[in-house]
XYZ file of C-alpha atoms in Angstrom:
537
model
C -79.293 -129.371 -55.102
C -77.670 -129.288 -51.782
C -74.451 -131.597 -51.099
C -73.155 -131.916 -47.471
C -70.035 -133.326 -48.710
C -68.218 -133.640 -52.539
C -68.596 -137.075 -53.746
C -65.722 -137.230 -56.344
C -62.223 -137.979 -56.203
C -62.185 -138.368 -52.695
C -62.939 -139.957 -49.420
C -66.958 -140.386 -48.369
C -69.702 -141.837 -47.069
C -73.051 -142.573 -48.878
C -76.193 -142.873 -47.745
C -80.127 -144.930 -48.369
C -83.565 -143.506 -49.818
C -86.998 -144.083 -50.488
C -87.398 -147.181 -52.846
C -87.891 -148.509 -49.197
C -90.496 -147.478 -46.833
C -88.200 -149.400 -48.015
C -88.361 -148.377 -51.115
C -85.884 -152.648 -55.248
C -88.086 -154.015 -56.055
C -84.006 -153.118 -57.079
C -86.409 -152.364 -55.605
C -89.355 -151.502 -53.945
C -88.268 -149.116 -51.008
C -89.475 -147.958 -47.565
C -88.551 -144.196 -48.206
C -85.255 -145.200 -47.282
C -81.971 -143.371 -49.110
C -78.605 -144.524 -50.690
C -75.964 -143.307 -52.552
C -72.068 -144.261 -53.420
C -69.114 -143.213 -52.006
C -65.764 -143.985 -50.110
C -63.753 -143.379 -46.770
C -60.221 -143.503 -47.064
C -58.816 -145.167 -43.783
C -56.706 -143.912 -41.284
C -55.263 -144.701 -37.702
C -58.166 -147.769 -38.134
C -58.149 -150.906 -36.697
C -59.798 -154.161 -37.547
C -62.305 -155.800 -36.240
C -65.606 -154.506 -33.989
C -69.094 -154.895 -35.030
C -70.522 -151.730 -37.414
C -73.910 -150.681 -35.945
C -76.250 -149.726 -38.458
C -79.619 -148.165 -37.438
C -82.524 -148.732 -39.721
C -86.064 -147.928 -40.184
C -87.551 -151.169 -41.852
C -86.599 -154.553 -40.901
C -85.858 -157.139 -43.982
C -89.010 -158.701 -45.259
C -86.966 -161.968 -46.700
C -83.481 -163.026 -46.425
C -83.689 -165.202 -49.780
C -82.347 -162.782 -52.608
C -84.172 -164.548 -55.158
C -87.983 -163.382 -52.867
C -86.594 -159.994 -52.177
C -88.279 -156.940 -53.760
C -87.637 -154.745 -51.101
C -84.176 -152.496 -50.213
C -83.746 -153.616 -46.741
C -83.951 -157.584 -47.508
C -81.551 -156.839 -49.900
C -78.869 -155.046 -47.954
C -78.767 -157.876 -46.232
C -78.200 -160.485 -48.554
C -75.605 -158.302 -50.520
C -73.615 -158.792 -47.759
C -74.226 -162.714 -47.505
C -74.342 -164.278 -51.091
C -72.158 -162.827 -54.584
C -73.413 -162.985 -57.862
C -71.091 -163.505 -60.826
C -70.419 -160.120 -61.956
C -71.016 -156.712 -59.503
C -71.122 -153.243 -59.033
C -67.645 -151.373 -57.834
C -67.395 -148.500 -55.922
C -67.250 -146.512 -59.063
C -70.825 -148.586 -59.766
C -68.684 -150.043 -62.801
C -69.367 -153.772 -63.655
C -66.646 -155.985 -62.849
C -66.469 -159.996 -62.333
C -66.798 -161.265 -58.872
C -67.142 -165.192 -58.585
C -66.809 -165.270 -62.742
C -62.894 -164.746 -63.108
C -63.494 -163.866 -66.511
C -67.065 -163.312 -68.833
C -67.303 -162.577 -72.453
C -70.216 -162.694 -75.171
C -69.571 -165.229 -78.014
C -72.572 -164.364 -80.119
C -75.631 -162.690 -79.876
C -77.496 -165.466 -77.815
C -74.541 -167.067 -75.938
C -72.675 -165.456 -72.861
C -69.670 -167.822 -71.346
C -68.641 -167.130 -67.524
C -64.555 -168.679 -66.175
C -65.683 -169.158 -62.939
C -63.153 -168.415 -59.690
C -61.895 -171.733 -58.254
C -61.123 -173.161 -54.683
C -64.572 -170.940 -53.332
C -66.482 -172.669 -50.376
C -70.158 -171.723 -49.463
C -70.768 -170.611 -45.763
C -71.447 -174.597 -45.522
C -68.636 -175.975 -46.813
C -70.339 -176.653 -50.222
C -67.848 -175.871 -52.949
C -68.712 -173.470 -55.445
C -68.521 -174.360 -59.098
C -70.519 -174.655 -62.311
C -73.167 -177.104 -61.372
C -73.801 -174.111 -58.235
C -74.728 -171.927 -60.633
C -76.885 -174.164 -62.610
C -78.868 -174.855 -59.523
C -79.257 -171.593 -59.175
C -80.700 -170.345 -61.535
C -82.972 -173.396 -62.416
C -84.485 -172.047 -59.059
C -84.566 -168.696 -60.130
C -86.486 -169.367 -63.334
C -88.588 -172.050 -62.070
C -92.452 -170.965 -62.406
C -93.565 -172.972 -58.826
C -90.858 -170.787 -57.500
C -92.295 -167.578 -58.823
C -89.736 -165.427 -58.097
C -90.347 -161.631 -58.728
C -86.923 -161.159 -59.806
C -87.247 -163.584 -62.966
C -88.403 -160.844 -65.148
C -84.774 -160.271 -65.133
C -83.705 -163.095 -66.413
C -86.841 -163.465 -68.516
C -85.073 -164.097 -72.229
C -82.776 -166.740 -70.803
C -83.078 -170.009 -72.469
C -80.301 -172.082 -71.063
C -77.536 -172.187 -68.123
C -75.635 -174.766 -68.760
C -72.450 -176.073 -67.119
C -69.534 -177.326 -69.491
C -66.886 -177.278 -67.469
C -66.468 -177.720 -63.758
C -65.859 -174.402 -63.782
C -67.291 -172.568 -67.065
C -71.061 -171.523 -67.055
C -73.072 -170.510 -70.779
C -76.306 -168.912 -70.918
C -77.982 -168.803 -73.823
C -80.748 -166.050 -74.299
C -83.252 -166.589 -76.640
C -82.811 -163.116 -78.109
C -80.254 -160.532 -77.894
C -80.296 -159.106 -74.232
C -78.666 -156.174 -73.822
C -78.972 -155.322 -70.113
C -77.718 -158.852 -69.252
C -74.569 -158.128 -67.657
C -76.265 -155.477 -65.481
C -78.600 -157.906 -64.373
C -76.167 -160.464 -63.639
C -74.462 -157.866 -61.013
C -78.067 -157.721 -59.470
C -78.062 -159.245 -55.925
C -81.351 -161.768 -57.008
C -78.593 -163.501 -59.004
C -76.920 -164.020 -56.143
C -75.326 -167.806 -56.204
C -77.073 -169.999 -53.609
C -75.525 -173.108 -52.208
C -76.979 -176.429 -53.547
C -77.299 -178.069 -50.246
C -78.913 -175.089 -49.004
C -81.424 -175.097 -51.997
C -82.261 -178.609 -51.774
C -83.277 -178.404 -47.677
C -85.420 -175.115 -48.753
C -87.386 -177.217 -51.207
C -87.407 -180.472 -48.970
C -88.704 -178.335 -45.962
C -85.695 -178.541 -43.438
C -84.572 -175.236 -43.495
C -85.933 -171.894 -45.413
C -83.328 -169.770 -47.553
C -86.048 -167.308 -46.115
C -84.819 -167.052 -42.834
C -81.298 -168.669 -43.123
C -78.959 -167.489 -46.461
C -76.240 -169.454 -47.563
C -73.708 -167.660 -49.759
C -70.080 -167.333 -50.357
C -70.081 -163.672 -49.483
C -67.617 -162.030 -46.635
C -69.765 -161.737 -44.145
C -72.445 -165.078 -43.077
C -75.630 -165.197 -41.270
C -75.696 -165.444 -37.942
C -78.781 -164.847 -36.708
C -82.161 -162.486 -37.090
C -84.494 -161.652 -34.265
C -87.590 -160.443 -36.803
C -88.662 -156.958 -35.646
C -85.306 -156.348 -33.988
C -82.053 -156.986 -35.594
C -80.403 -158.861 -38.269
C -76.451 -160.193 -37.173
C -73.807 -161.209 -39.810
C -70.676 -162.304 -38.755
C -66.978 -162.163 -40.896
C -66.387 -165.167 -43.082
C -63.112 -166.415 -41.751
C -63.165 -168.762 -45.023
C -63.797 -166.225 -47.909
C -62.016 -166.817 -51.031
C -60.861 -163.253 -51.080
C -59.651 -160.716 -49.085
C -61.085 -160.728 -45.682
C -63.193 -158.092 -44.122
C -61.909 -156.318 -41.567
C -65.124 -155.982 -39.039
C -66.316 -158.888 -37.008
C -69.793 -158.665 -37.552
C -72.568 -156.160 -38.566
C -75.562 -155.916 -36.558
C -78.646 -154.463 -38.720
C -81.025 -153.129 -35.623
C -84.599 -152.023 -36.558
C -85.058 -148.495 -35.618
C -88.162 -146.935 -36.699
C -88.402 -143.720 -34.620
C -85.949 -141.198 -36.715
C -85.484 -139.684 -33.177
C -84.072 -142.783 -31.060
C -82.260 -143.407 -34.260
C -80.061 -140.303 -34.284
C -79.804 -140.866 -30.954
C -78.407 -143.680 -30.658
C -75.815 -142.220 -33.308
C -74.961 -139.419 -30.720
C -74.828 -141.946 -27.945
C -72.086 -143.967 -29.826
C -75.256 -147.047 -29.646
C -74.293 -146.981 -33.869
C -72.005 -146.097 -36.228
C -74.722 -145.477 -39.051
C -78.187 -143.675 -39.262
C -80.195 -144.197 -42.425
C -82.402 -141.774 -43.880
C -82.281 -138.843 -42.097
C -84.661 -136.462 -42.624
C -84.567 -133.117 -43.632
C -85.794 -131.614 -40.220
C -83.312 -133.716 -37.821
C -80.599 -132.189 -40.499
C -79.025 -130.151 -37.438
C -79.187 -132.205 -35.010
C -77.265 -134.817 -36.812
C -75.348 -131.849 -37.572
C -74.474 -130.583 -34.300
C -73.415 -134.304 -33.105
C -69.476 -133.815 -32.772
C -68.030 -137.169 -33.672
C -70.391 -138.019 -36.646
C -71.189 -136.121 -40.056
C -74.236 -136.127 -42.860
C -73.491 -137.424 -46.064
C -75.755 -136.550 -49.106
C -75.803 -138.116 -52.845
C -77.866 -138.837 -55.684
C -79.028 -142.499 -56.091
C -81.036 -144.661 -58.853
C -84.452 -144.154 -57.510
C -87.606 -142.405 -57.954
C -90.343 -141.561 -55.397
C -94.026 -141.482 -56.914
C -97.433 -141.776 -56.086
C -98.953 -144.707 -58.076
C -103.078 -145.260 -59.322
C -104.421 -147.944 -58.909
C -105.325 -148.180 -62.470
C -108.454 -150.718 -62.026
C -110.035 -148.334 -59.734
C -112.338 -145.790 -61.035
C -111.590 -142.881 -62.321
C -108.243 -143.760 -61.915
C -108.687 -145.876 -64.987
C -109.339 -142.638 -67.366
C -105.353 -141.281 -68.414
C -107.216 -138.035 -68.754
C -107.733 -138.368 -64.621
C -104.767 -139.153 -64.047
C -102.849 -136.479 -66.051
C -105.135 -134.145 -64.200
C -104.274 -135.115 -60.288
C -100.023 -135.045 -61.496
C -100.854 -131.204 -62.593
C -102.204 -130.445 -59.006
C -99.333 -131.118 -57.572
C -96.254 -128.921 -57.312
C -93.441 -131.094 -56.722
C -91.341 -128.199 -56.010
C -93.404 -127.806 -52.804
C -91.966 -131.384 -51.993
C -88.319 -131.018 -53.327
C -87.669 -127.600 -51.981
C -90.099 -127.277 -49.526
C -90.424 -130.980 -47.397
C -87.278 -132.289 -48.679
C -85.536 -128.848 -48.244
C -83.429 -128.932 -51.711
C -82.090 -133.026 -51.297
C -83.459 -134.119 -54.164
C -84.647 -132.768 -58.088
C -88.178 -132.898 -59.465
C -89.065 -135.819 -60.968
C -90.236 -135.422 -64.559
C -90.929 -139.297 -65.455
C -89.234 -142.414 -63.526
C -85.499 -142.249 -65.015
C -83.292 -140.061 -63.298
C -80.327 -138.292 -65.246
C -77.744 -140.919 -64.041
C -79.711 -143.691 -65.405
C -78.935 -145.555 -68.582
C -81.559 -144.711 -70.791
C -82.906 -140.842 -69.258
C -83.632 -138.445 -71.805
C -83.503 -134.655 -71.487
C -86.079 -134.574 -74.698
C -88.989 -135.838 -73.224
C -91.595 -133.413 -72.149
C -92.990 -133.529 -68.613
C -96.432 -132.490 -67.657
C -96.698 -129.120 -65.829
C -97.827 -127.401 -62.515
C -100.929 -125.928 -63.862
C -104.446 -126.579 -61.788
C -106.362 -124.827 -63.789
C -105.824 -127.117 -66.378
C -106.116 -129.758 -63.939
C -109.690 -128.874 -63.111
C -110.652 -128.399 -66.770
C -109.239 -132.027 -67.395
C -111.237 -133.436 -64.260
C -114.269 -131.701 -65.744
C -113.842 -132.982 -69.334
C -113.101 -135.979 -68.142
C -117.012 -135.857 -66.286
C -115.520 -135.197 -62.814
C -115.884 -131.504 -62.461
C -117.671 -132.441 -58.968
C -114.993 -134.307 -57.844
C -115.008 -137.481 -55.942
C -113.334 -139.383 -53.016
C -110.644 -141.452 -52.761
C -108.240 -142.931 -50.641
C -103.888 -142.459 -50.049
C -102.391 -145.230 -48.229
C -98.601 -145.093 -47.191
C -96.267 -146.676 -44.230
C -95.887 -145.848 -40.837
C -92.804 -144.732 -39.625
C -91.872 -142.545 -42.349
C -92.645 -138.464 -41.623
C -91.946 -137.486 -45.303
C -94.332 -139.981 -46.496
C -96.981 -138.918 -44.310
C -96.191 -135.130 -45.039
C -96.396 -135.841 -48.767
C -100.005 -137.935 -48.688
C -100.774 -134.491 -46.363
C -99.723 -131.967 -49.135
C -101.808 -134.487 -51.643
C -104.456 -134.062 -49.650
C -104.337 -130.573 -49.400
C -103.908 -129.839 -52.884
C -106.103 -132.250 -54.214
C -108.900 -130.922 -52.253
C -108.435 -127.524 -54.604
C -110.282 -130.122 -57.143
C -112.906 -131.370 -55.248
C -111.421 -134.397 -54.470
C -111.719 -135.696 -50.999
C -108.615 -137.976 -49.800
C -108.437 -139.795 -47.203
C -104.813 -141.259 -45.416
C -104.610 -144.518 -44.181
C -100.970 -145.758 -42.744
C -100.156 -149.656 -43.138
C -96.638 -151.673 -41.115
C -93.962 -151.758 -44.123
C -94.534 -155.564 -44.183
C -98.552 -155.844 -44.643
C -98.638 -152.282 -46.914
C -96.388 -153.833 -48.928
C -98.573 -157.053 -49.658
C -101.117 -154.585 -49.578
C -99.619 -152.518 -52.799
C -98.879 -155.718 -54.443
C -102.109 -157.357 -54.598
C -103.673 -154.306 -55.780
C -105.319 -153.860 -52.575
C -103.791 -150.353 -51.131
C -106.907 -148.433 -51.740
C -106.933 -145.732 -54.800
C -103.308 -144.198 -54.567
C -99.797 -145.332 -52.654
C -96.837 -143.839 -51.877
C -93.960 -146.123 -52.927
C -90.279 -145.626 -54.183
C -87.878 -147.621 -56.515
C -84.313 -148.282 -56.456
C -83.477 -149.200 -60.297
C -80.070 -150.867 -58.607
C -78.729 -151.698 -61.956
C -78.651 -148.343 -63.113
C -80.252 -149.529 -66.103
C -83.635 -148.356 -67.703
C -84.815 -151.364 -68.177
C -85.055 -152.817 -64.336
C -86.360 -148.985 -63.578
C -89.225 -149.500 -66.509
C -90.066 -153.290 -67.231
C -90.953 -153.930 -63.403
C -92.686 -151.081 -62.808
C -94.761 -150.707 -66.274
C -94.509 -154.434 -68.485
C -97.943 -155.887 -68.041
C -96.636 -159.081 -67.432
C -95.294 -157.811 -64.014
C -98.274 -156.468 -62.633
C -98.412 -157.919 -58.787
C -94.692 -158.837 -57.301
C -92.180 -158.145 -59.955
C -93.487 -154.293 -59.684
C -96.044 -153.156 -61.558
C -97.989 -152.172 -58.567
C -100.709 -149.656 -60.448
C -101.764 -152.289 -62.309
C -100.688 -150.851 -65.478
C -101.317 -152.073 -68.775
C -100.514 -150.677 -72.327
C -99.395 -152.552 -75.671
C -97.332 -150.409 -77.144
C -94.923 -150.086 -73.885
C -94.569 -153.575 -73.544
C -93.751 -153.927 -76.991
C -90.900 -150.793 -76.772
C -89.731 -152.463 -73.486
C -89.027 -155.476 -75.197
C -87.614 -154.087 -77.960
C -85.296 -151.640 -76.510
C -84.224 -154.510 -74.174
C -82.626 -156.781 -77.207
C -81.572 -153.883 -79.061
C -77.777 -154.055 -78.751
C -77.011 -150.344 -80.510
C -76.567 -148.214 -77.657
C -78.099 -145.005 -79.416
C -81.159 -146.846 -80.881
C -81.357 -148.103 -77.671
C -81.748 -144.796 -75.839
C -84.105 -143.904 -78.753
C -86.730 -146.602 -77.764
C -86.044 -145.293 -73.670
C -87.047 -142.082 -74.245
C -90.164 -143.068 -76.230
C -90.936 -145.287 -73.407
C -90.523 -142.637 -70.877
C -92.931 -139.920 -72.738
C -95.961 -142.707 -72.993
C -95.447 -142.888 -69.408
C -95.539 -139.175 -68.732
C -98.725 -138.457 -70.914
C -100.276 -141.491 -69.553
C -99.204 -140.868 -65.887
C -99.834 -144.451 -64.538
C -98.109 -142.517 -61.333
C -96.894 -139.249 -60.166
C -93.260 -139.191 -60.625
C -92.575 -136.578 -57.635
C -89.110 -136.664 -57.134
C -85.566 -138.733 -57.075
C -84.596 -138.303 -53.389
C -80.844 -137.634 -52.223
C -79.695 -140.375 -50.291
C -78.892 -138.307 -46.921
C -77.428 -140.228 -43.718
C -75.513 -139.917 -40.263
C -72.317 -141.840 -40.106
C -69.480 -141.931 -37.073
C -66.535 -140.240 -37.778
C -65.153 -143.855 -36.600
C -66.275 -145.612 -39.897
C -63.547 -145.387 -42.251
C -63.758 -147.218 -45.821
C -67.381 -147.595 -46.053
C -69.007 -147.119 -49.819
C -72.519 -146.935 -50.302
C -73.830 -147.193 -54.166
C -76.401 -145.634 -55.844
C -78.503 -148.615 -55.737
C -78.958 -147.913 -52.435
C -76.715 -151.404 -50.925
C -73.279 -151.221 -49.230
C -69.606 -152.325 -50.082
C -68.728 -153.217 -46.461
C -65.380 -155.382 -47.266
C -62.942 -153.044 -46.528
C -64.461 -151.039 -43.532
C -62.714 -150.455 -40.429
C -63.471 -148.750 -36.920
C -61.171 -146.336 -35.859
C -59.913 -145.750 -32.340
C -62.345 -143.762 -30.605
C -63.556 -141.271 -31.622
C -63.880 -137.888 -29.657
C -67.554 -136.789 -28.819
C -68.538 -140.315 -28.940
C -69.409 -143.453 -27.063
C -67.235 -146.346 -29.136
């Protein structure tokens, strides 16, 4: 695998991927990249507004709606959960001073003190409570429950000490309290959502370091700095999220000094962002995996023995090595090594089309048949990939037809089953957890919203999933993962192509920016430098 720069030990800059058109649901994502890493500072100064240039505009600004990477870049930045993800993507508290586990069921959080929401609202115990009662209410249906799906209780007994009580042992619950969706919402602002004054939508209210300002839909998304937060300040005056969707305009506003940061560049604009003096590529691996789901209603894609057939026509080396030009690794299921809960045991299904066509014609489809790819506009290595599917799959006698969908409508397209035979989608597992990369994406209890977008049902992985999620061991924990992971191979629900590098354009100017494999950003301590030679700042 290529690396433009080395991500340990010292200074960097990450990038986003493809669980955006965004590739989430952390995270459903538009194609877009991510990965983690730091810039140490130098001759910086504070202050300025950081320029980032995307390709998908947020879909919701509520974290608790979100399935999507872009939404929730933005509210990282606006609301904190309890416990979060450090630069090293280790879990630390962030509005809990202190957490610990007092049995199996019960989990007590010290909460910080003298914290204000962007409102004025204080922060304490009872903000948590009303929270999560929103979180977990069914009229709410928020796709980001299944998280939280074992919690019995969250109860305040102390102005400032929160329990939850699980009604099982949950393993992954820490890593799921670190998850933006359980970011901490301010009470006043939750009771005007529900009484119809004003949407959590289109208006967040957090206690994060940076507040909403404003959002243009379409255009651009404006935070400005906190001058309140409870903790150390951040150094920028404002970030400006700008919607971008020509890869072209967007690396040129990068040379132009119009922004500081380009997200997911593509393989062939490599040297130009290259050649760009004042700016630099930075590439890294993140959480996510790319795939090409079935809808699993739709005939034949019903028949496992189809589906198995159509992943063996494929050679995802063609797409790592070939369209992705070595930033990225084949992906054998949906966990990729970095992942809590990937297994180098499990055996993947190989590039064979002879096979392929002997499976198509046991499974009575020697003839082939038609059927149809749908992906988003505005993303070349989506399009390039449904292409190569096309291509390939026509080597079988079946016909495919491309259709392109705006992020926004093919996502509510994919979710309500309605995106035609087969999709292109990603998924940031932000967590870094196996169990918010598998129970979203394969539980049949979260077919629709939560993730399982194929439509995807079998017993005996919702029963694992379950299992493996209150199973407290570590190594019998694994076990149950990698079980998991080999149903899903042999039954090939999707085509796990590959986990995409997270590869972007950054000004030399940026100093102390950290992106994370989820694919979100630690923006606290960035700073702009003077500027920069070769550019406009």
């Amino acid at each position: 695998m290529k690396k433009l720069l080395p991500i340990i030990g010292a200074s960097l800059f990450l990038g986003a991927t493809a669980c955006t058109d965004d590739d989430d649901v952390s995270t459903d994502t538009d194609g877009t990249e991510d990965a983690a890493g730091e810039e140490e500072a130098s001759d910086s100064v504070d202050g300025g507004n950081m320029i980032f240039a995307m390709p998908s505009d947020a879909v919701t600004l509520d974290p608790q709606a979100s399935t999507d990477l872009p939404s929730n870049i933005i509210a990282d930045n606006v609301y904190e959960s309890l416990l979060y993800y450090d630069e090293n993507t280790e879990i630390q508290p962030r509005l809990a001073e202190s957490y610990e586990q007092l049995d199996e069921h019960t989990w007590e959080f010290n909460l910080e003190e003298n914290v204000t929401f962007h409102d004025g609202e204080p922060f304490n115990a009872y903000a948590v409570v009303a929270t999560f009662d929103r979180l977990l209410d069914p009229e709410m249906a928020s796709p980001r429950a299944l998280l939280f799906e074992l919690v019995e209780d969250v109860e305040a007994v102390g102005e400032y000490t929160v329990e939850i009580t699980t009604s099982d042992p949950y393993a992954p619950l820490p890593a799921h309290m670190a998850h933006v969706s359980a970011g901490i919402l301010s009470p006043a602002a939750i009771e005007a959502d529900a009484e119809g004054e004003q949407s959590l939508d289109t208006n967040p209210v957090g206690t994060g370091p940076f507040e909403f300002e404003s959002w243009e839909q379409g255009n651009e998304v404006v935070l400005n700095n906190n001058t309140d937060y409870w903790g150390d300040p951040a150094n920028l005056d404002s970030l400006t999220f700008s919607v971008v969707p020509e890869q072209g305009t967007r690396i040129g506003m990068l040379e132009n000094g119009e922004a500081h940061f380009v997200q997911q560049v593509e393989p062939a604009n490599i040297p130009q962002v290259e050649a760009i003096d004042g700016a630099h590529l930075v590439s890294e691996e993140g959480f996510g995996f790319d795939y090409i789901g079935f809808n699993t209603e739709n005939e034949p894609f019903d028949d496992p023995q189809v589906r198995r057939a159509l992943s063996m026509a494929l050679d995802k080396e063609v797409i790592v090595e070939g369209l992705y030009e070595g930033y990225g690794t084949v992906a054998d299921g949906p966990l990729p090594d970095m992942t809590f809960g990937s297994s180098d045991n499990v055996d993947p299904l190989p590039y064979d089309p002879e096979q392929a066509q002997e499976l198509l014609g046991e499974a009575g489809y020697g003839d082939g048949f038609s059927a149809t790819l749908m992906t988003n506009d505005a993303n070349p290595m989506r399009l390039q990939i449904a292409e190569l599917v096309q291509d390939e799959l026509s080597q079988l006698g079946v016909d495919v037809s491309i259709e392109q969908m705006e992020w926004g409508a093919y996502l509510d397209a994919v979710t309500e089953g309605e995106a035609g035979d087969m999709y292109i989608l990603g998924w940031s597992a932000q967590t870094g957890d196996a169990d918010f990369a598998l129970q979203p994406n394969f539980h049949s209890d979260n077919i629709g919203p939560p993730g399982n977008h194929t439509r995807y049902e079998n017993e005996e992985v919702d029963e694992l999933l379950v299992e493996a999620s209150q199973e407290m061991d570590e190594e019998a924990r694994l076990q149950l993962y990698e079980e998991v992971e080999q149903i899903l191979i042999d039954e090939a629900p999707m085509i796990y192509t590959l986990h995409t590098d997270y590869v972007v354009g950054i000004s030399d100017s940026v100093e102390g920016f950290v992106q994370q494999p989820s694919g979100l950003f630690i923006l606290e301590n960035v700073t702009i430098s003077e500027e920069a030679e070769g550019t406009g700042y």
